[in-house]
Amino acid sequence: MLRRFSNTYVFGGFAILLFFSAIYSITVGPMNITIKDSIIALTNSNNALAPHINLIIHDIRLPRTILCMFVGAILAVCGAVMQGLFRNPLAEPGIIGVSAGASLGGAIAIVGFSIIGFEFPQFMALAVVPSLLSSAGH
């Protein structure tokens, strides 16, 4: 039998999980920084850590972690909107052809621009155009 938990416990548990995942994410990278050093750098502005550790945490890893949390939240909202719009709990982007349009755009960008001779990664952003066109009709 499935046991029901109140929303407070579920959201609280996920908030704690997100907090610890974010702290762990700040410690992960090519340079080994301990969890203790990460917490010290985040909580104390006048710390005894090396300046390069503070620089890595504040200028590289913390913005990366915050950006990842925002992107995850945006994707969750987009998924919930799509499920609500189609009244289908299993709705995904393939229903309206966004995935196929994005695949077509990526293939055109990779093959087309390599034939022309453009090697700029900025042109790969044009792969988004077919996915937008495929979803514009719905």
PDB file of C-alpha atoms in Angstrom:
ATOM      1  CA  MET A   1       0.000   0.000   0.000  1.00  0.00           C
ATOM      2  CA  LEU A   2       1.307   3.410  -0.978  1.00  0.00           C
ATOM      3  CA  ARG A   3       1.831   5.682   1.963  1.00  0.00           C
ATOM      4  CA  ARG A   4       1.002   9.345   1.434  1.00  0.00           C
ATOM      5  CA  PHE A   5       3.269  12.036   2.772  1.00  0.00           C
ATOM      6  CA  SER A   6       2.267  15.639   3.272  1.00  0.00           C
ATOM      7  CA  ASN A   7       3.564  18.185   0.770  1.00  0.00           C
ATOM      8  CA  THR A   8       5.559  19.904   3.500  1.00  0.00           C
ATOM      9  CA  TYR A   9       7.690  16.826   4.111  1.00  0.00           C
ATOM     10  CA  VAL A  10       8.165  16.128   0.416  1.00  0.00           C
ATOM     11  CA  PHE A  11       9.160  19.695  -0.485  1.00  0.00           C
ATOM     12  CA  GLY A  12      11.335  19.961   2.620  1.00  0.00           C
ATOM     13  CA  GLY A  13      13.125  16.745   1.742  1.00  0.00           C
ATOM     14  CA  PHE A  14      13.728  17.868  -1.822  1.00  0.00           C
ATOM     15  CA  ALA A  15      14.932  21.297  -0.629  1.00  0.00           C
ATOM     16  CA  ILE A  16      17.467  19.620   1.666  1.00  0.00           C
ATOM     17  CA  LEU A  17      18.526  17.325  -1.177  1.00  0.00           C
ATOM     18  CA  LEU A  18      18.936  20.330  -3.498  1.00  0.00           C
ATOM     19  CA  PHE A  19      21.018  22.167  -0.889  1.00  0.00           C
ATOM     20  CA  PHE A  20      23.430  19.283  -0.381  1.00  0.00           C
ATOM     21  CA  SER A  21      23.617  18.630  -4.125  1.00  0.00           C
ATOM     22  CA  ALA A  22      24.495  22.283  -4.715  1.00  0.00           C
ATOM     23  CA  ILE A  23      27.233  22.217  -2.074  1.00  0.00           C
ATOM     24  CA  TYR A  24      28.608  19.010  -3.582  1.00  0.00           C
ATOM     25  CA  SER A  25      28.441  20.518  -7.078  1.00  0.00           C
ATOM     26  CA  ILE A  26      30.638  23.392  -5.938  1.00  0.00           C
ATOM     27  CA  THR A  27      33.327  20.934  -4.830  1.00  0.00           C
ATOM     28  CA  VAL A  28      33.389  18.952  -8.103  1.00  0.00           C
ATOM     29  CA  GLY A  29      35.878  19.954 -10.772  1.00  0.00           C
ATOM     30  CA  PRO A  30      39.417  19.472 -12.038  1.00  0.00           C
ATOM     31  CA  MET A  31      40.836  21.068  -8.904  1.00  0.00           C
ATOM     32  CA  ASN A  32      40.148  19.168  -5.699  1.00  0.00           C
ATOM     33  CA  ILE A  33      38.386  21.486  -3.261  1.00  0.00           C
ATOM     34  CA  THR A  34      36.986  19.912  -0.126  1.00  0.00           C
ATOM     35  CA  ILE A  35      33.435  20.418   1.069  1.00  0.00           C
ATOM     36  CA  LYS A  36      34.821  22.141   4.157  1.00  0.00           C
ATOM     37  CA  ASP A  37      36.746  24.658   2.027  1.00  0.00           C
ATOM     38  CA  SER A  38      33.673  25.268  -0.110  1.00  0.00           C
ATOM     39  CA  ILE A  39      31.501  26.017   2.900  1.00  0.00           C
ATOM     40  CA  ILE A  40      34.175  28.280   4.382  1.00  0.00           C
ATOM     41  CA  ALA A  41      34.493  30.191   1.100  1.00  0.00           C
ATOM     42  CA  LEU A  42      30.726  30.603   0.779  1.00  0.00           C
ATOM     43  CA  THR A  43      30.023  31.682   4.362  1.00  0.00           C
ATOM     44  CA  ASN A  44      33.060  33.721   5.355  1.00  0.00           C
ATOM     45  CA  SER A  45      34.316  36.571   3.191  1.00  0.00           C
ATOM     46  CA  ASN A  46      37.512  37.031   5.226  1.00  0.00           C
ATOM     47  CA  ASN A  47      38.754  33.477   5.139  1.00  0.00           C
ATOM     48  CA  ALA A  48      42.249  32.035   5.216  1.00  0.00           C
ATOM     49  CA  LEU A  49      41.841  30.095   1.976  1.00  0.00           C
ATOM     50  CA  ALA A  50      44.164  30.633  -0.933  1.00  0.00           C
ATOM     51  CA  PRO A  51      42.970  33.367  -3.323  1.00  0.00           C
ATOM     52  CA  HIS A  52      42.772  30.985  -6.271  1.00  0.00           C
ATOM     53  CA  ILE A  53      40.360  28.737  -4.363  1.00  0.00           C
ATOM     54  CA  ASN A  54      38.087  31.703  -3.616  1.00  0.00           C
ATOM     55  CA  LEU A  55      38.320  32.748  -7.260  1.00  0.00           C
ATOM     56  CA  ILE A  56      37.392  29.282  -8.530  1.00  0.00           C
ATOM     57  CA  ILE A  57      34.468  28.921  -6.135  1.00  0.00           C
ATOM     58  CA  HIS A  58      32.997  32.419  -6.524  1.00  0.00           C
ATOM     59  CA  ASP A  59      33.667  33.061 -10.215  1.00  0.00           C
ATOM     60  CA  ILE A  60      33.356  29.609 -11.794  1.00  0.00           C
ATOM     61  CA  ARG A  61      31.660  26.967  -9.695  1.00  0.00           C
ATOM     62  CA  LEU A  62      29.003  28.972  -7.838  1.00  0.00           C
ATOM     63  CA  PRO A  63      27.627  30.642 -11.004  1.00  0.00           C
ATOM     64  CA  ARG A  64      27.674  27.247 -12.766  1.00  0.00           C
ATOM     65  CA  THR A  65      25.709  25.660  -9.941  1.00  0.00           C
ATOM     66  CA  ILE A  66      23.156  28.482  -9.777  1.00  0.00           C
ATOM     67  CA  LEU A  67      22.726  28.413 -13.561  1.00  0.00           C
ATOM     68  CA  CYS A  68      22.167  24.644 -13.484  1.00  0.00           C
ATOM     69  CA  MET A  69      19.510  25.025 -10.802  1.00  0.00           C
ATOM     70  CA  PHE A  70      17.706  27.708 -12.856  1.00  0.00           C
ATOM     71  CA  VAL A  71      17.884  25.638 -16.050  1.00  0.00           C
ATOM     72  CA  GLY A  72      16.499  22.613 -14.220  1.00  0.00           C
ATOM     73  CA  ALA A  73      13.654  24.695 -12.803  1.00  0.00           C
ATOM     74  CA  ILE A  74      12.846  26.129 -16.240  1.00  0.00           C
ATOM     75  CA  LEU A  75      12.807  22.655 -17.807  1.00  0.00           C
ATOM     76  CA  ALA A  76      10.510  21.418 -15.040  1.00  0.00           C
ATOM     77  CA  VAL A  77       8.098  24.310 -15.616  1.00  0.00           C
ATOM     78  CA  CYS A  78       8.154  23.723 -19.380  1.00  0.00           C
ATOM     79  CA  GLY A  79       7.371  20.043 -18.863  1.00  0.00           C
ATOM     80  CA  ALA A  80       4.517  20.853 -16.497  1.00  0.00           C
ATOM     81  CA  VAL A  81       3.100  23.395 -18.955  1.00  0.00           C
ATOM     82  CA  MET A  82       3.262  20.889 -21.799  1.00  0.00           C
ATOM     83  CA  GLN A  83       1.549  18.226 -19.683  1.00  0.00           C
ATOM     84  CA  GLY A  84      -1.158  20.684 -18.683  1.00  0.00           C
ATOM     85  CA  LEU A  85      -1.622  22.013 -22.215  1.00  0.00           C
ATOM     86  CA  PHE A  86      -2.135  18.587 -23.745  1.00  0.00           C
ATOM     87  CA  ARG A  87      -3.834  17.129 -20.645  1.00  0.00           C
ATOM     88  CA  ASN A  88      -1.474  14.209 -20.889  1.00  0.00           C
ATOM     89  CA  PRO A  89       0.805  13.240 -17.965  1.00  0.00           C
ATOM     90  CA  LEU A  90       3.185  11.542 -20.424  1.00  0.00           C
ATOM     91  CA  ALA A  91       3.557  14.556 -22.745  1.00  0.00           C
ATOM     92  CA  GLU A  92       7.026  15.181 -24.146  1.00  0.00           C
ATOM     93  CA  PRO A  93       8.458  17.446 -26.878  1.00  0.00           C
ATOM     94  CA  GLY A  94       8.162  14.739 -29.527  1.00  0.00           C
ATOM     95  CA  ILE A  95       4.367  15.119 -29.510  1.00  0.00           C
ATOM     96  CA  ILE A  96       4.496  18.398 -31.407  1.00  0.00           C
ATOM     97  CA  GLY A  97       7.671  17.669 -33.366  1.00  0.00           C
ATOM     98  CA  VAL A  98      10.141  19.842 -31.502  1.00  0.00           C
ATOM     99  CA  SER A  99      12.639  16.987 -31.102  1.00  0.00           C
ATOM    100  CA  ALA A 100      12.519  16.112 -34.801  1.00  0.00           C
ATOM    101  CA  GLY A 101      12.872  19.766 -35.796  1.00  0.00           C
ATOM    102  CA  ALA A 102      15.849  20.225 -33.499  1.00  0.00           C
ATOM    103  CA  SER A 103      17.478  17.074 -34.914  1.00  0.00           C
ATOM    104  CA  LEU A 104      16.957  18.336 -38.454  1.00  0.00           C
ATOM    105  CA  GLY A 105      18.389  21.729 -37.539  1.00  0.00           C
ATOM    106  CA  GLY A 106      21.421  20.172 -35.890  1.00  0.00           C
ATOM    107  CA  ALA A 107      22.090  17.946 -38.893  1.00  0.00           C
ATOM    108  CA  ILE A 108      21.736  20.850 -41.323  1.00  0.00           C
ATOM    109  CA  ALA A 109      24.020  23.039 -39.219  1.00  0.00           C
ATOM    110  CA  ILE A 110      26.712  20.376 -38.869  1.00  0.00           C
ATOM    111  CA  VAL A 111      26.715  19.183 -42.466  1.00  0.00           C
ATOM    112  CA  GLY A 112      25.824  22.442 -44.169  1.00  0.00           C
ATOM    113  CA  PHE A 113      28.288  24.692 -42.407  1.00  0.00           C
ATOM    114  CA  SER A 114      31.112  22.159 -42.657  1.00  0.00           C
ATOM    115  CA  ILE A 115      30.616  22.017 -46.444  1.00  0.00           C
ATOM    116  CA  ILE A 116      30.594  25.809 -46.717  1.00  0.00           C
ATOM    117  CA  GLY A 117      33.687  26.040 -44.551  1.00  0.00           C
ATOM    118  CA  PHE A 118      32.302  27.933 -41.560  1.00  0.00           C
ATOM    119  CA  GLU A 119      33.850  26.651 -38.370  1.00  0.00           C
ATOM    120  CA  PHE A 120      32.254  29.046 -35.943  1.00  0.00           C
ATOM    121  CA  PRO A 121      30.283  27.490 -33.086  1.00  0.00           C
ATOM    122  CA  GLN A 122      27.944  30.499 -33.125  1.00  0.00           C
ATOM    123  CA  PHE A 123      26.388  29.155 -36.316  1.00  0.00           C
ATOM    124  CA  MET A 124      25.334  26.026 -34.435  1.00  0.00           C
ATOM    125  CA  ALA A 125      22.771  28.185 -32.626  1.00  0.00           C
ATOM    126  CA  LEU A 126      20.899  28.283 -35.928  1.00  0.00           C
ATOM    127  CA  ALA A 127      19.972  24.648 -35.250  1.00  0.00           C
ATOM    128  CA  VAL A 128      17.228  26.014 -32.997  1.00  0.00           C
ATOM    129  CA  VAL A 129      15.356  27.613 -35.926  1.00  0.00           C
ATOM    130  CA  PRO A 130      13.770  24.396 -37.305  1.00  0.00           C
ATOM    131  CA  SER A 131      12.603  23.354 -33.849  1.00  0.00           C
ATOM    132  CA  LEU A 132      10.944  26.747 -33.409  1.00  0.00           C
ATOM    133  CA  LEU A 133       9.354  26.476 -36.846  1.00  0.00           C
ATOM    134  CA  SER A 134       8.045  22.979 -36.141  1.00  0.00           C
ATOM    135  CA  SER A 135       6.415  24.094 -32.885  1.00  0.00           C
ATOM    136  CA  ALA A 136       5.067  27.396 -34.269  1.00  0.00           C
ATOM    137  CA  GLY A 137       2.222  25.701 -36.091  1.00  0.00           C
ATOM    138  CA  HIS A 138       0.739  24.187 -32.914  1.00  0.00           C
TER     139      HIS A 138
END
